[in-house]
Coordinates of C-alpha atoms in Angstrom, one line a residue:
M75 CA 186.6 132.1 86.8
L76 CA 183.6 129.8 86.3
I77 CA 180.3 130.8 87.9
Q78 CA 179.4 128.1 90.4
P79 CA 176.1 126.2 90.0
I80 CA 173.4 127.5 92.4
R81 CA 172.8 125.5 95.6
W82 CA 169.7 126.6 97.5
D83 CA 169.6 126.4 101.3
A84 CA 166.7 124.6 103.0
K85 CA 164.8 127.8 103.8
R86 CA 164.7 128.9 100.1
L87 CA 163.9 125.4 98.9
E88 CA 161.0 125.3 101.3
K89 CA 159.7 128.7 100.2
D90 CA 159.8 127.7 96.5
R91 CA 158.4 124.2 97.3
Q92 CA 155.3 125.7 99.0
K93 CA 154.8 128.1 96.1
A94 CA 155.0 125.2 93.6
I95 CA 152.4 123.2 95.7
E96 CA 150.1 126.3 95.8
I97 CA 150.3 126.6 92.0
F98 CA 149.7 122.9 91.6
R99 CA 146.6 123.0 93.8
R100 CA 145.2 126.0 92.0
E101 CA 145.6 124.3 88.6
R102 CA 143.9 121.1 89.8
L103 CA 141.0 123.0 91.2
E104 CA 140.6 125.0 88.0
E105 CA 140.8 121.9 85.8
P106 CA 137.5 121.4 84.0
L107 CA 135.4 118.5 85.2
E108 CA 134.1 118.1 81.6
A109 CA 137.3 116.5 80.5
Y110 CA 137.1 113.8 83.1
L111 CA 133.4 113.2 82.5
E112 CA 134.0 112.9 78.7
V113 CA 136.5 110.1 79.2
F114 CA 134.2 108.5 81.9
D115 CA 131.2 108.5 79.6
K116 CA 133.2 106.9 76.8
Y117 CA 134.4 104.0 78.9
Q118 CA 131.2 103.6 80.8
A119 CA 129.7 102.7 77.4
V120 CA 132.6 100.4 76.6
F121 CA 132.2 98.4 79.8
E122 CA 128.5 98.2 79.4
E123 CA 128.9 96.9 75.9
M124 CA 131.6 94.4 77.0
L125 CA 129.5 93.0 79.9
E126 CA 126.4 92.8 77.7
T127 CA 128.4 91.0 74.9
T128 CA 130.0 88.5 77.3
V129 CA 126.9 88.0 79.5
D130 CA 128.5 89.8 82.5
L131 CA 132.0 88.3 81.6
K132 CA 130.8 84.7 82.1
N133 CA 131.2 84.1 78.3
L134 CA 134.4 86.1 77.9
R135 CA 136.3 83.1 76.6
N136 CA 133.9 82.8 73.7
H137 CA 134.2 86.4 72.7
G138 CA 137.9 86.8 73.0
V139 CA 138.6 87.5 69.4
Q140 CA 135.8 90.1 69.2
I141 CA 137.0 91.9 72.4
L142 CA 140.7 91.9 71.5
G143 CA 140.0 92.9 67.9
D144 CA 138.3 96.1 69.0
D145 CA 140.7 98.9 70.2
R146 CA 138.0 100.3 72.5
M147 CA 137.3 96.9 74.0
L148 CA 140.9 96.0 74.3
E149 CA 141.6 99.1 76.4
G150 CA 138.7 98.2 78.7
F151 CA 139.8 94.5 78.7
R152 CA 143.1 95.4 80.3
Y153 CA 141.3 97.2 83.1
L154 CA 139.3 94.1 84.1
A155 CA 142.4 93.0 86.0
G156 CA 143.2 94.3 89.5
P157 CA 145.4 96.2 89.2
P158 CA 145.0 97.0 85.5
I159 CA 147.6 95.4 83.1
S160 CA 149.5 97.8 80.8
T161 CA 149.8 97.0 77.1
D162 CA 153.5 96.3 77.5
D163 CA 152.9 94.0 80.5
L164 CA 150.2 92.2 78.7
K165 CA 152.5 91.5 75.8
T166 CA 155.3 90.4 78.1
V167 CA 153.1 88.0 80.2
A168 CA 151.5 86.6 77.0
D169 CA 155.0 86.3 75.4
V170 CA 154.0 88.2 72.2
N171 CA 155.7 91.1 70.4
S172 CA 152.4 92.8 69.5
L173 CA 148.7 92.8 69.9
N174 CA 148.1 93.3 66.2
K175 CA 144.4 92.8 65.4
T176 CA 145.0 90.8 62.3
K177 CA 147.4 88.5 64.1
L178 CA 144.9 88.0 67.0
K179 CA 142.1 87.2 64.7
A180 CA 144.2 84.5 63.0
D181 CA 145.5 83.0 66.2
K182 CA 142.7 81.7 68.5
K183 CA 145.1 79.9 70.8
L184 CA 146.9 83.2 71.5
V185 CA 143.6 85.0 72.1
S186 CA 142.6 82.2 74.5
K187 CA 145.9 82.5 76.3
I188 CA 145.5 86.3 76.8
V189 CA 141.9 85.9 78.0
E190 CA 143.0 83.3 80.6
L191 CA 145.7 85.5 81.9
V192 CA 143.3 88.4 82.5
L193 CA 140.7 86.1 84.1
I194 CA 143.4 84.9 86.5
A195 CA 144.1 88.5 87.4
L196 CA 140.4 89.6 87.4
D197 CA 139.5 92.1 90.1
R198 CA 137.4 90.1 92.4
R199 CA 136.1 93.1 94.3
R200 CA 134.6 94.6 91.1
F201 CA 133.4 91.3 89.7
P202 CA 132.7 89.1 92.7
W203 CA 130.2 86.9 90.9
I204 CA 132.9 85.4 88.6
S205 CA 135.0 83.9 91.5
E206 CA 131.8 83.0 93.4
Q207 CA 130.4 81.3 90.3
R208 CA 126.9 82.8 90.5
E209 CA 124.7 85.3 88.7
P210 CA 125.3 88.9 89.5
V211 CA 122.6 91.2 90.8
E212 CA 121.8 94.4 88.8
K213 CA 123.4 96.6 91.4
E214 CA 126.7 94.7 91.2
V215 CA 126.9 95.0 87.4
H216 CA 126.2 98.8 87.6
A217 CA 128.8 99.2 90.4
A218 CA 131.4 97.3 88.4
V219 CA 130.8 99.4 85.3
V220 CA 131.0 102.7 87.2
A221 CA 134.1 101.6 89.1
S222 CA 135.8 100.5 85.9
A223 CA 135.0 103.6 84.0
S224 CA 136.1 105.8 86.9
L225 CA 139.4 103.8 87.2
I226 CA 140.3 104.2 83.5
A227 CA 139.2 107.9 83.4
S228 CA 141.2 108.8 86.5
Q229 CA 144.3 107.1 85.0
R230 CA 143.8 108.7 81.6
M231 CA 143.5 112.2 83.2
G232 CA 146.6 111.6 85.3
T233 CA 148.6 110.7 82.3
A234 CA 147.3 113.7 80.3
R235 CA 148.2 116.0 83.2
R236 CA 151.7 114.7 83.3
H237 CA 152.2 115.0 79.6
E238 CA 150.6 118.4 79.2
G239 CA 152.4 119.7 82.3
K240 CA 155.8 118.5 81.0
K241 CA 155.0 119.8 77.5
F242 CA 154.1 123.2 78.8
Q243 CA 157.2 123.3 81.0
E244 CA 159.4 122.4 78.0
Q245 CA 157.9 125.2 76.0
Q246 CA 158.5 127.6 78.9
V247 CA 162.2 126.7 78.9
E248 CA 162.6 126.9 75.1
D249 CA 160.9 130.3 74.9
A250 CA 163.0 131.6 77.7
L251 CA 166.3 130.4 76.1
L252 CA 165.3 132.0 72.7
K253 CA 164.4 135.2 74.4
A254 CA 167.7 135.3 76.2
G255 CA 169.5 135.1 72.8
F256 CA 170.2 131.4 72.5
R257 CA 169.8 129.7 69.1
K258 CA 168.1 126.4 68.8
V259 CA 170.0 123.8 66.7
P260 CA 169.0 120.2 65.6
T261 CA 168.7 117.4 68.1
R262 CA 171.7 115.1 68.0
R263 CA 173.6 112.2 69.7
I264 CA 176.3 113.6 71.9
P265 CA 178.9 110.9 72.8
T266 CA 181.5 113.6 73.7
L267 CA 181.1 117.2 74.6
T268 CA 182.6 118.3 71.3
K269 CA 179.4 117.1 69.7
A270 CA 177.2 119.3 71.9
P271 CA 175.8 122.6 70.5
G272 CA 178.2 125.6 70.4
A273 CA 178.3 128.4 72.9
G274 CA 174.9 130.2 73.0
E275 CA 173.1 127.3 71.4
F276 CA 170.8 124.5 72.6
C277 CA 169.0 121.5 71.2
G278 CA 165.9 119.6 72.3
E279 CA 165.8 116.0 73.6
S280 CA 169.2 114.4 72.9
L281 CA 171.2 111.5 74.0
L282 CA 174.1 112.9 76.1
G283 CA 176.5 110.0 76.7
E284 CA 174.1 107.1 77.6
S285 CA 171.2 109.2 79.0
K286 CA 168.7 111.4 77.4
A287 CA 168.3 115.1 78.4
D288 CA 165.2 117.1 77.6
F289 CA 167.6 120.0 76.5
V290 CA 171.3 120.3 76.1
V291 CA 172.5 123.9 76.4
R292 CA 176.1 125.1 75.8
L293 CA 176.7 127.9 78.2
W294 CA 178.6 131.1 77.2
D295 CA 181.6 129.8 79.2
D296 CA 181.7 126.6 77.1
R297 CA 180.3 124.3 79.8
V298 CA 177.4 122.0 78.9
L299 CA 174.1 122.3 80.8
P300 CA 171.9 119.1 80.3
L301 CA 168.5 120.1 81.5
E302 CA 165.6 117.9 82.6
C303 CA 161.9 119.1 82.9
K304 CA 160.1 117.4 85.7
V305 CA 156.4 117.7 86.8
S306 CA 155.4 115.8 90.0
N307 CA 151.8 115.3 91.2
S308 CA 152.7 113.9 94.6
A309 CA 155.6 113.6 97.0
V310 CA 155.9 109.9 96.4
N311 CA 155.9 110.5 92.6
S312 CA 158.6 113.1 93.0
V313 CA 161.1 110.6 94.3
K314 CA 161.0 108.6 91.1
R315 CA 161.1 111.7 88.8
L316 CA 163.7 113.7 90.7
N317 CA 165.9 111.4 92.6
H318 CA 165.7 108.1 90.7
D319 CA 165.8 109.8 87.3
A320 CA 167.2 113.3 87.2
A321 CA 169.6 113.1 90.1
A322 CA 170.9 109.7 88.9
K323 CA 171.5 111.1 85.5
A324 CA 173.4 114.1 87.0
E325 CA 175.7 111.7 88.8
T326 CA 176.4 109.8 85.6
W327 CA 177.0 112.9 83.5
R328 CA 179.4 114.4 86.1
R329 CA 181.3 111.1 86.3
D330 CA 181.5 110.6 82.5
F331 CA 182.2 114.2 81.4
G332 CA 183.9 115.8 84.4
E333 CA 182.4 117.8 87.3
T334 CA 183.6 121.1 85.9
Q335 CA 182.5 120.5 82.3
V336 CA 178.8 119.8 82.9
V337 CA 176.1 121.5 85.0
P338 CA 173.3 118.9 85.2
S339 CA 170.1 120.8 86.0
A340 CA 166.3 120.3 86.3
V341 CA 163.4 122.6 86.0
I342 CA 160.8 121.3 88.4
G343 CA 157.1 122.0 89.2
G344 CA 154.5 120.4 91.3
V345 CA 154.8 118.5 94.6
Y346 CA 158.2 117.6 96.1
K347 CA 159.6 116.5 99.5
L348 CA 162.0 119.0 101.0
E349 CA 164.5 116.3 102.0
K350 CA 164.5 114.9 98.5
L351 CA 165.2 118.3 97.0
I352 CA 168.2 118.6 99.4
E353 CA 169.4 115.1 98.4
A354 CA 169.1 115.9 94.7
Q355 CA 171.3 119.0 95.1
R356 CA 173.8 117.0 97.1
R357 CA 174.1 114.5 94.2
G358 CA 175.1 117.3 91.8
L359 CA 171.7 118.4 90.4
T360 CA 171.1 122.1 90.0
L361 CA 167.4 123.0 90.7
F362 CA 165.3 125.7 89.0
W363 CA 161.6 126.2 89.5
A364 CA 159.1 126.4 86.7
H365 CA 157.4 129.3 88.4
S366 CA 160.7 131.3 88.3
I367 CA 162.4 130.5 85.0
D368 CA 163.9 134.0 85.0
V369 CA 166.2 132.8 87.9
M370 CA 167.6 130.1 85.6
I371 CA 168.1 132.5 82.8
G372 CA 169.7 135.0 85.1
W373 CA 172.3 132.4 86.2
I374 CA 172.9 131.3 82.6
Q375 CA 173.6 134.9 81.5
Q376 CA 176.2 135.2 84.3
T377 CA 178.3 132.7 82.4
Q378 CA 179.0 135.3 79.7
P379 CA 182.5 136.8 79.6
V380 CA 182.5 140.4 80.7
A381 CA 183.3 141.7 77.2
K382 CA 180.5 139.7 75.7
K383 CA 178.0 141.0 78.3
S384 CA 178.9 144.6 77.4
D385 CA 178.6 143.9 73.6
R386 CA 175.1 142.4 74.2
K387 CA 174.0 145.4 76.2
R388 CA 175.1 147.8 73.5
S389 CA 173.2 145.7 70.9

């Protein structure tokens, strides 16, 4: 008889949710200020140089090639807009495939087009003198530089937190699986479950059907456990990562491969809404917490046949 996926009640979910939030807060308070200040100082210098070069942005059009041809300046240039424009969005709006420096230097019309697009989206709160067509006072320029450097430093730190948090979580999962006796095998495309790793094996990020999973684990009872690692820094952010992404994948995998053949799961950490956790479970996603990976491993080990469990204990 197959071991059923875990479904936590609201009381247990709330207990683990609060513990995850407590861990998240502690990590944020312990995060070194130096990392933020290092990024801030770097981009403060970039914005100071950019404003000096362009005479407080009034001559931005005349220095487009110089600004866009410098990686540091290009990064700051995107943050002149309010809100900032991502590299992908800038390419889409400008209708170009890349922002290659060589191409930009050779195509002044393209540079002019990109500059005009950013000037249209220029943050009028940070750079009020441009829309008002006047000279800025010294305090305005200083405030604009500080605000711009803070904006980019905050976003960079947020991105770094997410990437580092997810990377750490993935390493936790891999170490736990290896310790539990699973063998890591190469990443692969898995159009059908026969292409998944064998029993007691797992692979890293792989395409299972039409969606990627951070891990694909073959349980001892031959079911497949696609596993997502999710780190959320806010309740709002959690909806995107858990419900719009992981739970949506769970529904697709269960539909495509059969409800009894796959156990879509997620290891989660950070800040989540209780009602969204309940909803994710209802949609077929099994939840495990990063602060208690041993619970996940304990459930996985229960999928072993009785004879195999005895053999493993003797060994």
